[in-house]
């Protein structure tokens, strides 16, 4: 792999940028690998990279049915934060945040990680109490958190409607200064390029249609669009489709698949330099480097694999955005899209071995998959290499449901569409 | 506000309210655990519950295709 650098950019500029090499190979899959990873999104690619880098395991293939990063990795609103209440989630997502902070250098790929700050807004005393409680929990876990007064919010977010006569007046906020956004496509491409350079085969347009099983039931490989591929271990990193693939191995998971939508406005001059969330209005919003306002809201609300959603959900997101920032009321929506997300029964992810030998799951990512990408890859590589859960992911096992050790940040119970 | 509210998969509640030893189960709570937490989550026809909150306030079951959003004939 030729390193990317200022000097390389200069040298290639002299030849009109006609001599850049492809960022990764496009190999035909071999008939057998030590480890096959199903799903070429951020998580699958990061797992492949850390298997090679941390554990020296390079006989690995990543199989992707579409194109790399074309699923939820390329559909999220790119927010990175570790502002979680529960110790297990705080520890995991803060581990991820620390990996984010060195990611561009580690991958030699600019993932445009911008720690512009993440702000949660409170619209009632109960809201504010909840946020302050979360902020205190974060600080006890060694995570940066700062309470914001209305006056501080006015300085930080000049367009925000802070008037007491607003439909849902803002009473304060909580900020994680190290939170922010990253370029989501670049995360997939950076991990892909770095994994490929270490010998991992990335195979696109290769859908997995079933599992090969030994007489004892162990998974020994996968059936694919390109034929059978043997493997000692198979990882599912296919959020949205985890249940569908697990069903091919005869398993039922504590997961439902739901639609999550997002949209962007036309680009405007810089007006919002933090990522902002309002739980009461059900919206998260940030401004991309191109100037578009990127927004998302709640799930559509009923099980769906369709990867398209209803207009009334987008309408609600837009109404919420205008309630927060009245000056954007005449902006036009440029495009909207939807992803199919794994929603678990407690709203937290699952990183574990499945009850079929040789099969592993990185799934159930709900709203939180993108920001988890580096840590999920790190922890899953550890699990695949050692068959022991990584310490930061040891609470995210599949058996937590039967043990009653749920990780329910919101306390909304086993109704996945409510998380 | 939407006229209809989603109520989740139409899963069958276990017959027994107690955690009896079940034949074929590893442990007494397996049947209840599966009822509360495990789902088929199919891509295709799915039996589910809905609530007609803005009018007759009736709960009803429905077959709906989760890949196309089409409501299918007949109750679940």
Tab-separated table of C-alpha atoms in Angstrom:
chain	number	residue	atom	x	y	z
A	1	UNK	CA	0.000	0.000	0.000
A	2	UNK	CA	1.364	3.373	-1.035
A	3	UNK	CA	0.944	5.753	1.887
A	4	UNK	CA	-1.197	8.838	1.496
A	5	UNK	CA	0.685	12.025	2.389
A	6	UNK	CA	1.072	15.654	1.423
A	7	UNK	CA	4.122	14.690	-0.606
A	8	UNK	CA	2.203	11.947	-2.469
A	9	UNK	CA	-0.558	14.451	-3.218
A	10	UNK	CA	2.003	16.909	-4.598
A	11	UNK	CA	3.758	14.251	-6.675
A	12	UNK	CA	0.489	13.021	-8.160
A	13	UNK	CA	-0.619	16.573	-8.868
A	14	UNK	CA	2.406	16.885	-11.187
A	15	UNK	CA	1.059	14.035	-13.317
A	16	UNK	CA	-2.507	15.342	-13.294
A	17	UNK	CA	-3.721	12.786	-10.702
A	18	UNK	CA	-3.762	10.082	-13.390
A	19	UNK	CA	-1.449	7.662	-11.565
A	20	UNK	CA	-3.242	6.973	-8.257
A	21	UNK	CA	-3.482	3.248	-7.587
A	22	UNK	CA	-6.824	1.631	-6.639
A	23	UNK	CA	-7.276	1.712	-2.859
A	24	UNK	CA	-7.840	-2.064	-2.652
A	25	UNK	CA	-7.659	-5.200	-4.799
A	26	UNK	CA	-10.743	-6.959	-6.175
A	27	UNK	CA	-9.830	-10.624	-5.701
A	28	UNK	CA	-12.005	-13.599	-6.618
A	29	UNK	CA	-12.800	-15.462	-3.387
A	30	UNK	CA	-10.700	-18.547	-2.560
A	31	UNK	CA	-12.371	-21.799	-1.546
A	32	UNK	CA	-11.388	-21.540	2.124
A	33	UNK	CA	-10.390	-18.988	4.774
A	34	UNK	CA	-9.662	-19.135	8.489
A	35	UNK	CA	-12.342	-16.513	9.072
A	36	UNK	CA	-15.172	-15.317	6.835
A	37	UNK	CA	-16.873	-12.048	7.728
A	38	UNK	CA	-20.339	-11.577	6.268
A	39	UNK	CA	-21.009	-7.892	5.667
A	40	UNK	CA	-18.640	-5.305	4.204
A	41	UNK	CA	-19.769	-2.328	6.231
A	42	UNK	CA	-17.687	-0.434	8.753
A	43	UNK	CA	-17.996	-3.159	11.398
A	44	UNK	CA	-17.015	-6.073	9.152
A	45	UNK	CA	-14.115	-4.152	7.632
A	46	UNK	CA	-12.902	-2.898	11.027
A	47	UNK	CA	-13.031	-6.452	12.402
A	48	UNK	CA	-10.943	-7.671	9.450
A	49	UNK	CA	-8.443	-4.857	9.979
A	50	UNK	CA	-8.003	-5.501	13.719
A	51	UNK	CA	-7.804	-9.291	13.160
A	52	UNK	CA	-4.801	-8.609	10.950
A	53	UNK	CA	-3.290	-5.777	12.971
A	54	UNK	CA	-3.873	-6.931	16.568
A	55	UNK	CA	-3.864	-10.704	16.158
A	56	UNK	CA	-1.818	-11.394	12.994
A	57	UNK	CA	-4.738	-13.281	11.393
A	58	UNK	CA	-4.809	-12.372	7.700
A	59	UNK	CA	-6.445	-15.432	6.131
A	60	UNK	CA	-9.713	-13.542	6.199
A	61	UNK	CA	-12.394	-12.693	3.637
A	62	UNK	CA	-15.072	-10.010	3.910
A	63	UNK	CA	-18.120	-10.891	1.795
A	64	UNK	CA	-20.455	-8.043	0.845
A	65	UNK	CA	-23.673	-8.546	-1.111
A	66	UNK	CA	-23.665	-4.984	-2.482
A	67	UNK	CA	-20.773	-2.562	-2.317
A	68	UNK	CA	-18.475	-1.720	0.606
A	69	UNK	CA	-20.116	0.685	3.041
A	70	UNK	CA	-23.387	0.708	1.078
A	71	UNK	CA	-25.607	-0.313	3.967
A	72	UNK	CA	-26.090	1.469	7.265
A	73	UNK	CA	-22.460	2.675	7.274
A	74	UNK	CA	-23.350	5.030	4.432
A	75	UNK	CA	-26.839	5.913	5.696
A	76	UNK	CA	-26.372	7.171	9.252
A	77	UNK	CA	-26.123	10.799	10.314
A	78	UNK	CA	-22.418	10.377	11.160
A	79	UNK	CA	-22.615	11.400	14.842
A	80	UNK	CA	-19.908	10.106	17.190
A	81	UNK	CA	-20.371	10.368	20.968
A	82	UNK	CA	-19.903	8.354	24.136
A	83	UNK	CA	-22.583	10.073	26.219
A	84	UNK	CA	-24.191	6.978	27.727
A	85	UNK	CA	-25.733	6.502	31.154
A	86	UNK	CA	-25.072	2.820	31.864
A	87	UNK	CA	-21.557	1.754	32.842
A	88	UNK	CA	-21.390	-1.070	30.294
A	89	UNK	CA	-22.345	1.180	27.378
A	90	UNK	CA	-20.254	4.122	28.639
A	91	UNK	CA	-17.154	1.942	28.897
A	92	UNK	CA	-17.650	0.469	25.436
A	93	UNK	CA	-18.462	3.711	23.616
A	94	UNK	CA	-15.695	5.641	25.388
A	95	UNK	CA	-13.222	2.954	24.265
A	96	UNK	CA	-14.565	3.610	20.770
A	97	UNK	CA	-14.166	7.381	21.186
A	98	UNK	CA	-10.504	6.919	22.085
A	99	UNK	CA	-9.967	4.838	18.944
A	100	UNK	CA	-11.751	7.518	16.883
A	101	UNK	CA	-9.313	10.099	18.219
A	102	UNK	CA	-6.367	8.324	16.571
A	103	UNK	CA	-8.181	6.689	13.662
A	104	UNK	CA	-7.113	8.838	10.708
A	105	UNK	CA	-3.436	8.419	11.609
A	106	UNK	CA	-3.788	4.722	12.340
A	107	UNK	CA	-5.468	4.030	8.983
A	108	UNK	CA	-3.441	6.598	7.004
A	109	UNK	CA	-6.841	7.736	5.752
A	110	UNK	CA	-8.605	10.973	6.627
A	111	UNK	CA	-11.946	10.015	8.156
A	112	UNK	CA	-12.610	13.718	8.772
A	113	UNK	CA	-13.342	13.139	12.455
A	114	UNK	CA	-14.441	16.532	13.764
A	115	UNK	CA	-14.825	16.841	17.549
A	116	UNK	CA	-17.071	19.875	17.282
A	117	UNK	CA	-19.115	18.941	20.341
A	118	UNK	CA	-22.373	17.130	20.911
A	119	UNK	CA	-25.239	18.952	22.641
A	120	UNK	CA	-28.398	17.449	24.150
A	121	UNK	CA	-31.201	19.943	24.724
A	122	UNK	CA	-33.597	19.889	27.683
A	123	UNK	CA	-37.167	21.162	27.264
A	124	UNK	CA	-38.543	20.491	30.741
A	125	UNK	CA	-37.298	20.147	34.298
A	126	UNK	CA	-37.582	16.374	34.016
A	127	UNK	CA	-35.539	16.509	30.801
A	128	UNK	CA	-32.885	18.646	32.481
A	129	UNK	CA	-32.711	16.427	35.560
A	130	UNK	CA	-32.291	13.382	33.331
A	131	UNK	CA	-29.512	15.020	31.336
A	132	UNK	CA	-27.670	16.188	34.463
A	133	UNK	CA	-27.927	12.690	35.897
A	134	UNK	CA	-26.462	11.309	32.682
A	135	UNK	CA	-23.724	13.968	32.727
A	136	UNK	CA	-22.768	13.021	36.271
A	137	UNK	CA	-22.713	9.328	35.347
A	138	UNK	CA	-20.477	10.144	32.389
A	139	UNK	CA	-18.048	12.104	34.559
A	140	UNK	CA	-17.900	9.229	37.056
A	141	UNK	CA	-16.921	7.036	34.101
A	142	UNK	CA	-14.163	9.449	33.085
A	143	UNK	CA	-16.057	10.883	30.092
A	144	UNK	CA	-16.189	14.630	29.430
A	145	UNK	CA	-19.574	16.222	30.102
A	146	UNK	CA	-20.609	19.792	30.758
A	147	UNK	CA	-23.984	21.270	31.732
A	148	UNK	CA	-25.001	24.273	29.636
A	149	UNK	CA	-27.181	27.190	30.699
A	150	UNK	CA	-29.517	28.935	28.287
A	151	UNK	CA	-27.029	31.823	28.069
A	152	UNK	CA	-24.233	29.427	27.120
A	153	UNK	CA	-26.482	27.793	24.522
A	154	UNK	CA	-27.189	31.220	23.023
A	155	UNK	CA	-23.464	31.775	22.474
A	156	UNK	CA	-22.798	28.257	21.220
A	157	UNK	CA	-25.802	27.933	18.892
A	158	UNK	CA	-26.824	31.397	17.659
A	159	UNK	CA	-29.766	30.214	15.520
A	160	UNK	CA	-31.454	28.276	18.323
A	161	UNK	CA	-34.897	29.507	19.406
A	162	UNK	CA	-34.369	30.086	23.142
A	163	UNK	CA	-37.447	32.255	23.688
A	164	UNK	CA	-39.691	31.281	26.633
A	165	UNK	CA	-42.650	31.355	24.235
A	166	UNK	CA	-41.274	28.552	22.049
A	167	UNK	CA	-43.600	25.560	21.631
A	168	UNK	CA	-41.231	23.532	23.858
A	169	UNK	CA	-39.003	26.127	25.596
A	170	UNK	CA	-35.365	25.155	26.097
A	171	UNK	CA	-34.213	25.147	29.720
A	172	UNK	CA	-30.606	24.043	29.321
A	173	UNK	CA	-28.440	21.340	27.874
A	174	UNK	CA	-25.665	18.845	28.281
A	175	UNK	CA	-22.549	18.913	26.131
A	176	UNK	CA	-19.929	16.324	25.390
A	177	UNK	CA	-17.166	18.526	23.948
A	178	UNK	CA	-15.274	15.543	22.463
A	179	UNK	CA	-18.340	14.353	20.543
A	180	UNK	CA	-18.807	15.257	16.916
A	181	UNK	CA	-19.122	13.788	13.458
A	182	UNK	CA	-16.998	11.825	10.974
A	183	UNK	CA	-17.182	11.179	7.239
A	184	UNK	CA	-18.979	7.842	7.259
A	185	UNK	CA	-17.961	6.646	3.763
A	186	UNK	CA	-14.322	7.395	4.557
A	187	UNK	CA	-14.519	5.130	7.604
A	188	UNK	CA	-15.522	2.170	5.433
A	189	UNK	CA	-12.970	3.043	2.751
A	190	UNK	CA	-10.169	3.630	5.257
A	191	UNK	CA	-10.710	0.299	7.007
A	192	UNK	CA	-11.121	-1.463	3.642
A	193	UNK	CA	-7.862	-0.095	2.289
A	194	UNK	CA	-5.938	-0.849	5.492
A	195	UNK	CA	-7.360	-4.403	5.772
A	196	UNK	CA	-6.636	-5.105	2.098
A	197	UNK	CA	-3.061	-3.932	2.536
A	198	UNK	CA	-2.635	-6.536	5.284
A	199	UNK	CA	-3.845	-9.339	3.010
A	200	UNK	CA	-7.589	-9.498	3.720
A	201	UNK	CA	-9.706	-10.366	0.651
A	202	UNK	CA	-12.619	-7.973	0.129
A	203	UNK	CA	-15.262	-9.549	-2.113
A	204	UNK	CA	-18.143	-7.361	-3.247
A	205	UNK	CA	-21.343	-8.404	-5.020
A	206	UNK	CA	-21.189	-11.717	-3.135
A	207	UNK	CA	-24.379	-12.451	-1.212
A	208	UNK	CA	-24.357	-15.196	1.424
A	209	UNK	CA	-27.336	-17.511	0.888
A	210	UNK	CA	-26.735	-20.219	3.481
A	211	UNK	CA	-24.302	-21.954	5.801
A	212	UNK	CA	-22.241	-25.114	5.370
A	213	UNK	CA	-22.649	-27.389	8.388
A	214	UNK	CA	-20.639	-30.357	9.639
A	215	UNK	CA	-22.445	-33.518	10.844
A	216	UNK	CA	-22.142	-32.166	14.399
A	217	UNK	CA	-23.904	-28.955	13.385
A	218	UNK	CA	-20.850	-26.745	13.389
A	219	UNK	CA	-20.780	-23.991	10.778
A	220	UNK	CA	-17.926	-24.795	8.389
A	221	UNK	CA	-18.443	-22.117	5.768
A	222	UNK	CA	-20.974	-20.246	3.678
A	223	UNK	CA	-22.925	-20.709	0.458
A	224	UNK	CA	-22.556	-17.616	-1.685
A	225	UNK	CA	-23.413	-16.165	-5.054
A	226	UNK	CA	-19.850	-17.157	-6.027
A	227	UNK	CA	-20.056	-20.736	-4.729
A	228	UNK	CA	-19.099	-22.392	-1.455
A	229	UNK	CA	-16.447	-20.852	0.772
A	230	UNK	CA	-15.140	-22.837	3.739
A	231	UNK	CA	-14.180	-21.209	7.038
A	232	UNK	CA	-13.273	-22.161	10.606
A	233	UNK	CA	-15.301	-19.250	11.917
A	234	UNK	CA	-18.022	-17.093	10.395
A	235	UNK	CA	-18.957	-13.631	11.701
A	236	UNK	CA	-22.278	-11.981	10.913
A	237	UNK	CA	-21.814	-8.200	10.720
A	238	UNK	CA	-24.991	-7.470	8.779
A	239	UNK	CA	-27.078	-5.150	10.958
A	240	UNK	CA	-30.615	-5.025	9.623
A	241	UNK	CA	-30.335	-8.586	8.327
A	242	UNK	CA	-28.967	-10.351	11.442
A	243	UNK	CA	-32.232	-12.214	12.077
A	244	UNK	CA	-32.527	-13.293	8.439
A	245	UNK	CA	-29.021	-14.788	8.396
A	246	UNK	CA	-29.299	-16.310	11.872
A	247	UNK	CA	-32.540	-17.991	10.735
A	248	UNK	CA	-30.515	-19.765	8.016
A	249	UNK	CA	-28.672	-21.432	10.916
A	250	UNK	CA	-31.952	-22.194	12.718
A	251	UNK	CA	-31.654	-19.422	15.323
A	252	UNK	CA	-34.107	-16.806	16.610
A	253	UNK	CA	-32.596	-13.600	17.970
A	254	UNK	CA	-33.877	-10.917	20.367
A	255	UNK	CA	-33.932	-8.515	17.412
A	256	UNK	CA	-36.492	-6.836	15.142
A	257	UNK	CA	-35.676	-5.034	11.899
A	258	UNK	CA	-36.972	-1.472	11.619
A	259	UNK	CA	-36.728	1.490	9.256
A	260	UNK	CA	-34.722	4.545	10.254
A	261	UNK	CA	-34.834	7.579	7.968
A	262	UNK	CA	-32.623	10.610	7.495
A	263	UNK	CA	-32.612	13.642	5.245
A	264	UNK	CA	-30.449	16.568	4.191
A	265	UNK	CA	-31.363	20.126	3.307
A	266	UNK	CA	-29.844	22.118	0.495
A	267	UNK	CA	-26.411	23.485	1.487
A	268	UNK	CA	-26.181	26.823	3.300
A	269	UNK	CA	-23.416	28.882	4.894
A	270	UNK	CA	-22.099	27.691	8.288
A	271	UNK	CA	-24.854	28.142	10.899
A	272	UNK	CA	-24.498	25.192	13.279
A	273	UNK	CA	-21.097	24.075	14.531
A	274	UNK	CA	-22.121	21.343	16.962
A	275	UNK	CA	-24.158	18.168	16.601
A	276	UNK	CA	-27.438	18.733	18.448
A	277	UNK	CA	-30.091	16.381	19.802
A	278	UNK	CA	-33.497	17.058	21.262
A	279	UNK	CA	-35.086	14.029	22.878
A	280	UNK	CA	-38.395	15.778	23.454
A	281	UNK	CA	-38.724	16.833	19.795
A	282	UNK	CA	-37.225	13.564	18.500
A	283	UNK	CA	-34.516	15.026	16.292
A	284	UNK	CA	-30.764	15.036	15.832
A	285	UNK	CA	-29.175	17.557	13.523
A	286	UNK	CA	-25.739	18.646	12.371
A	287	UNK	CA	-24.283	20.598	9.473
A	288	UNK	CA	-22.025	18.766	7.041
A	289	UNK	CA	-18.805	20.262	5.709
A	290	UNK	CA	-20.660	20.866	2.430
A	291	UNK	CA	-23.211	22.998	4.312
A	292	UNK	CA	-26.178	20.646	4.221
A	293	UNK	CA	-28.179	20.232	7.416
A	294	UNK	CA	-28.236	16.496	8.147
A	295	UNK	CA	-31.230	15.370	10.226
A	296	UNK	CA	-32.778	12.235	11.557
A	297	UNK	CA	-35.513	11.302	13.989
A	298	UNK	CA	-37.359	8.290	15.297
A	299	UNK	CA	-37.960	4.902	13.726
A	300	UNK	CA	-40.951	4.564	11.424
A	301	UNK	CA	-42.350	2.271	14.087
A	302	UNK	CA	-43.270	-1.101	12.562
A	303	UNK	CA	-41.085	-4.015	11.414
A	304	UNK	CA	-39.647	-3.359	7.961
A	305	UNK	CA	-36.886	-4.528	5.645
A	306	UNK	CA	-38.048	-2.169	2.868
A	307	UNK	CA	-35.322	0.478	3.300
A	308	UNK	CA	-37.875	3.191	2.612
A	309	UNK	CA	-40.100	5.002	5.057
A	310	UNK	CA	-43.229	7.101	5.436
A	311	UNK	CA	-43.394	10.807	4.780
A	312	UNK	CA	-45.086	11.636	8.097
A	313	UNK	CA	-41.880	10.680	9.930
A	314	UNK	CA	-39.788	13.073	7.828
A	315	UNK	CA	-42.470	15.711	8.296
A	316	UNK	CA	-42.080	15.373	12.064
A	317	UNK	CA	-38.285	15.685	11.802
A	318	UNK	CA	-38.590	18.834	9.696
A	319	UNK	CA	-41.164	20.369	12.063
A	320	UNK	CA	-38.797	19.704	14.958
A	321	UNK	CA	-35.865	21.248	13.102
A	322	UNK	CA	-37.872	24.387	12.355
A	323	UNK	CA	-39.020	24.562	15.977
A	324	UNK	CA	-35.357	24.602	17.071
A	325	UNK	CA	-34.062	26.849	14.269
A	326	UNK	CA	-36.901	29.021	12.901
A	327	UNK	CA	-34.578	30.628	10.342
A	328	UNK	CA	-34.368	27.393	8.323
A	329	UNK	CA	-38.113	27.263	7.633
A	330	UNK	CA	-37.684	28.119	3.938
A	331	UNK	CA	-34.851	25.665	3.264
A	332	UNK	CA	-35.676	22.898	0.824
A	333	UNK	CA	-35.099	19.218	1.526
A	334	UNK	CA	-32.543	17.911	-0.942
A	335	UNK	CA	-32.899	14.163	-0.431
A	336	UNK	CA	-33.973	11.558	2.089
A	337	UNK	CA	-33.183	7.893	2.512
A	338	UNK	CA	-33.767	4.989	4.876
A	339	UNK	CA	-31.826	2.104	6.358
A	340	UNK	CA	-32.928	-1.180	7.895
A	341	UNK	CA	-31.605	-1.362	11.461
A	342	UNK	CA	-31.420	-4.203	13.980
A	343	UNK	CA	-33.407	-3.132	17.048
A	344	UNK	CA	-32.745	-5.299	20.095
A	345	UNK	CA	-35.105	-5.947	22.971
A	346	UNK	CA	-33.140	-3.653	25.298
A	347	UNK	CA	-31.781	-1.103	22.806
A	348	UNK	CA	-28.143	-2.180	23.220
A	349	UNK	CA	-25.996	-4.199	20.791
A	350	UNK	CA	-25.016	-7.877	20.836
A	351	UNK	CA	-21.385	-8.963	20.390
A	352	UNK	CA	-21.088	-12.663	21.109
A	353	UNK	CA	-20.742	-16.232	19.928
A	354	UNK	CA	-24.067	-17.659	18.745
A	355	UNK	CA	-25.384	-20.986	20.083
A	356	UNK	CA	-24.128	-22.709	16.899
A	357	UNK	CA	-20.416	-23.585	16.917
A	358	UNK	CA	-18.332	-21.521	14.551
A	359	UNK	CA	-20.900	-18.705	14.231
A	360	UNK	CA	-20.441	-15.233	15.739
A	361	UNK	CA	-22.674	-12.153	15.848
A	362	UNK	CA	-21.902	-8.449	15.723
A	363	UNK	CA	-25.429	-7.091	15.531
A	364	UNK	CA	-28.349	-5.361	17.166
A	365	UNK	CA	-26.773	-1.953	16.739
A	366	UNK	CA	-30.032	0.012	16.921
A	367	UNK	CA	-29.191	3.721	16.470
A	368	UNK	CA	-25.614	3.318	17.712
A	369	UNK	CA	-23.667	1.367	15.129
A	370	UNK	CA	-21.642	4.032	13.364
A	371	UNK	CA	-19.992	5.545	16.434
A	372	UNK	CA	-19.197	2.027	17.653
A	373	UNK	CA	-17.352	1.028	14.473
A	374	UNK	CA	-13.747	1.062	15.771
A	375	UNK	CA	-14.546	-0.548	19.143
A	376	UNK	CA	-16.883	-3.151	17.645
A	377	UNK	CA	-14.184	-4.150	15.163
A	378	UNK	CA	-11.599	-4.287	17.943
A	379	UNK	CA	-13.805	-6.334	20.282
A	380	UNK	CA	-15.064	-8.724	17.598
A	381	UNK	CA	-11.503	-9.348	16.363
A	382	UNK	CA	-10.578	-10.214	19.961
A	383	UNK	CA	-13.556	-12.556	20.301
A	384	UNK	CA	-12.855	-14.295	16.977
A	385	UNK	CA	-9.140	-14.678	17.723
A	386	UNK	CA	-9.354	-15.799	21.350
A	387	UNK	CA	-12.951	-17.050	21.831
A	388	UNK	CA	-13.098	-14.809	24.909
A	389	UNK	CA	-15.131	-11.580	24.977
A	390	UNK	CA	-13.057	-8.409	25.029
A	391	UNK	CA	-13.313	-6.698	28.456
A	392	UNK	CA	-15.133	-3.639	27.023
A	393	UNK	CA	-17.777	-5.846	25.380
A	394	UNK	CA	-18.212	-8.494	28.060
A	395	UNK	CA	-21.627	-7.155	29.115
A	396	UNK	CA	-23.024	-7.230	25.564
A	397	UNK	CA	-23.519	-10.996	25.329
A	398	UNK	CA	-26.580	-12.768	23.964
A	399	UNK	CA	-27.365	-14.441	27.303
A	400	UNK	CA	-28.053	-11.137	29.058
A	401	UNK	CA	-31.747	-11.439	28.126
A	402	UNK	CA	-32.282	-14.800	29.801
A	403	UNK	CA	-30.130	-13.691	32.757
A	404	UNK	CA	-32.116	-10.480	33.230
A	405	UNK	CA	-28.929	-8.423	32.861
A	406	UNK	CA	-30.432	-6.059	30.276
A	407	UNK	CA	-28.723	-2.859	29.096
A	408	UNK	CA	-31.807	-0.686	28.646
A	409	UNK	CA	-30.647	2.966	28.522
A	410	UNK	CA	-34.177	4.254	28.160
A	411	UNK	CA	-36.031	1.748	30.269
A	412	UNK	CA	-38.650	1.071	27.618
A	413	UNK	CA	-38.683	-2.708	27.888
A	414	UNK	CA	-38.888	-5.380	25.229
A	415	UNK	CA	-40.593	-3.211	22.592
A	416	UNK	CA	-37.729	-2.640	20.151
A	417	UNK	CA	-39.529	0.077	18.194
A	418	UNK	CA	-39.750	2.190	21.390
A	419	UNK	CA	-35.997	2.411	22.024
B	1	UNK	CA	-50.477	11.735	15.343
B	2	UNK	CA	-50.983	8.567	13.340
B	3	UNK	CA	-54.400	6.899	13.199
B	4	UNK	CA	-52.956	3.423	13.811
B	5	UNK	CA	-50.321	2.511	16.409
B	6	UNK	CA	-48.033	-0.479	16.135
B	7	UNK	CA	-48.236	-3.118	18.854
B	8	UNK	CA	-45.479	-5.529	17.855
B	9	UNK	CA	-45.360	-9.095	16.632
B	10	UNK	CA	-48.437	-11.224	17.274
B	11	UNK	CA	-46.607	-13.689	19.511
B	12	UNK	CA	-48.404	-16.416	21.458
B	13	UNK	CA	-48.409	-16.057	25.227
B	14	UNK	CA	-47.319	-19.274	26.971
B	15	UNK	CA	-50.172	-21.415	28.277
B	16	UNK	CA	-48.814	-21.632	31.787
B	17	UNK	CA	-48.245	-18.628	34.041
B	18	UNK	CA	-45.747	-20.528	36.143
B	19	UNK	CA	-42.201	-21.483	35.256
B	20	UNK	CA	-42.831	-25.199	35.013
B	21	UNK	CA	-40.237	-27.634	33.789
B	22	UNK	CA	-41.021	-27.863	30.043
B	23	UNK	CA	-40.362	-30.925	27.994
B	24	UNK	CA	-37.608	-30.193	25.483
B	25	UNK	CA	-36.462	-27.007	27.254
B	26	UNK	CA	-33.106	-26.477	28.903
B	27	UNK	CA	-34.528	-24.545	31.847
B	28	UNK	CA	-37.934	-23.656	33.290
B	29	UNK	CA	-38.027	-20.088	31.966
B	30	UNK	CA	-37.158	-20.902	28.371
B	31	UNK	CA	-40.699	-20.643	27.039
B	32	UNK	CA	-41.345	-17.282	28.723
B	33	UNK	CA	-37.908	-16.020	27.694
B	34	UNK	CA	-38.682	-16.846	24.074
B	35	UNK	CA	-42.113	-15.172	24.331
B	36	UNK	CA	-40.718	-11.946	25.751
B	37	UNK	CA	-37.417	-11.610	23.886
B	38	UNK	CA	-37.073	-13.830	20.815
B	39	UNK	CA	-38.675	-12.987	17.483
B	40	UNK	CA	-38.884	-14.573	14.030
B	41	UNK	CA	-38.383	-11.120	12.451
B	42	UNK	CA	-39.078	-12.314	8.900
B	43	UNK	CA	-38.477	-10.397	5.696
B	44	UNK	CA	-41.890	-11.089	4.172
B	45	UNK	CA	-45.316	-11.899	5.661
B	46	UNK	CA	-45.409	-10.989	9.359
B	47	UNK	CA	-48.266	-11.419	11.847
B	48	UNK	CA	-48.525	-8.307	13.988
B	49	UNK	CA	-50.785	-6.311	16.321
B	50	UNK	CA	-52.130	-2.816	15.660
B	51	UNK	CA	-54.266	-0.400	17.686
B	52	UNK	CA	-56.846	1.824	15.995
B	53	UNK	CA	-56.253	4.649	18.452
B	54	UNK	CA	-57.833	7.575	16.599
B	55	UNK	CA	-61.231	5.948	16.050
B	56	UNK	CA	-62.711	2.666	17.329
B	57	UNK	CA	-59.866	1.964	19.802
B	58	UNK	CA	-59.734	-1.714	18.872
B	59	UNK	CA	-56.689	-3.953	18.936
B	60	UNK	CA	-56.493	-6.213	15.897
B	61	UNK	CA	-54.026	-8.570	14.236
B	62	UNK	CA	-52.823	-8.183	10.678
B	63	UNK	CA	-50.617	-9.972	8.159
B	64	UNK	CA	-48.283	-7.448	6.542
B	65	UNK	CA	-45.292	-7.949	4.245
B	66	UNK	CA	-42.242	-6.369	5.903
B	67	UNK	CA	-40.348	-6.256	2.594
B	68	UNK	CA	-43.038	-4.333	0.667
B	69	UNK	CA	-45.271	-2.821	3.436
B	70	UNK	CA	-48.299	-4.401	1.734
B	71	UNK	CA	-51.172	-5.495	3.981
B	72	UNK	CA	-52.120	-9.052	3.107
B	73	UNK	CA	-55.550	-10.675	3.082
B	74	UNK	CA	-57.038	-12.055	6.243
B	75	UNK	CA	-56.327	-11.627	9.907
B	76	UNK	CA	-53.202	-13.133	11.375
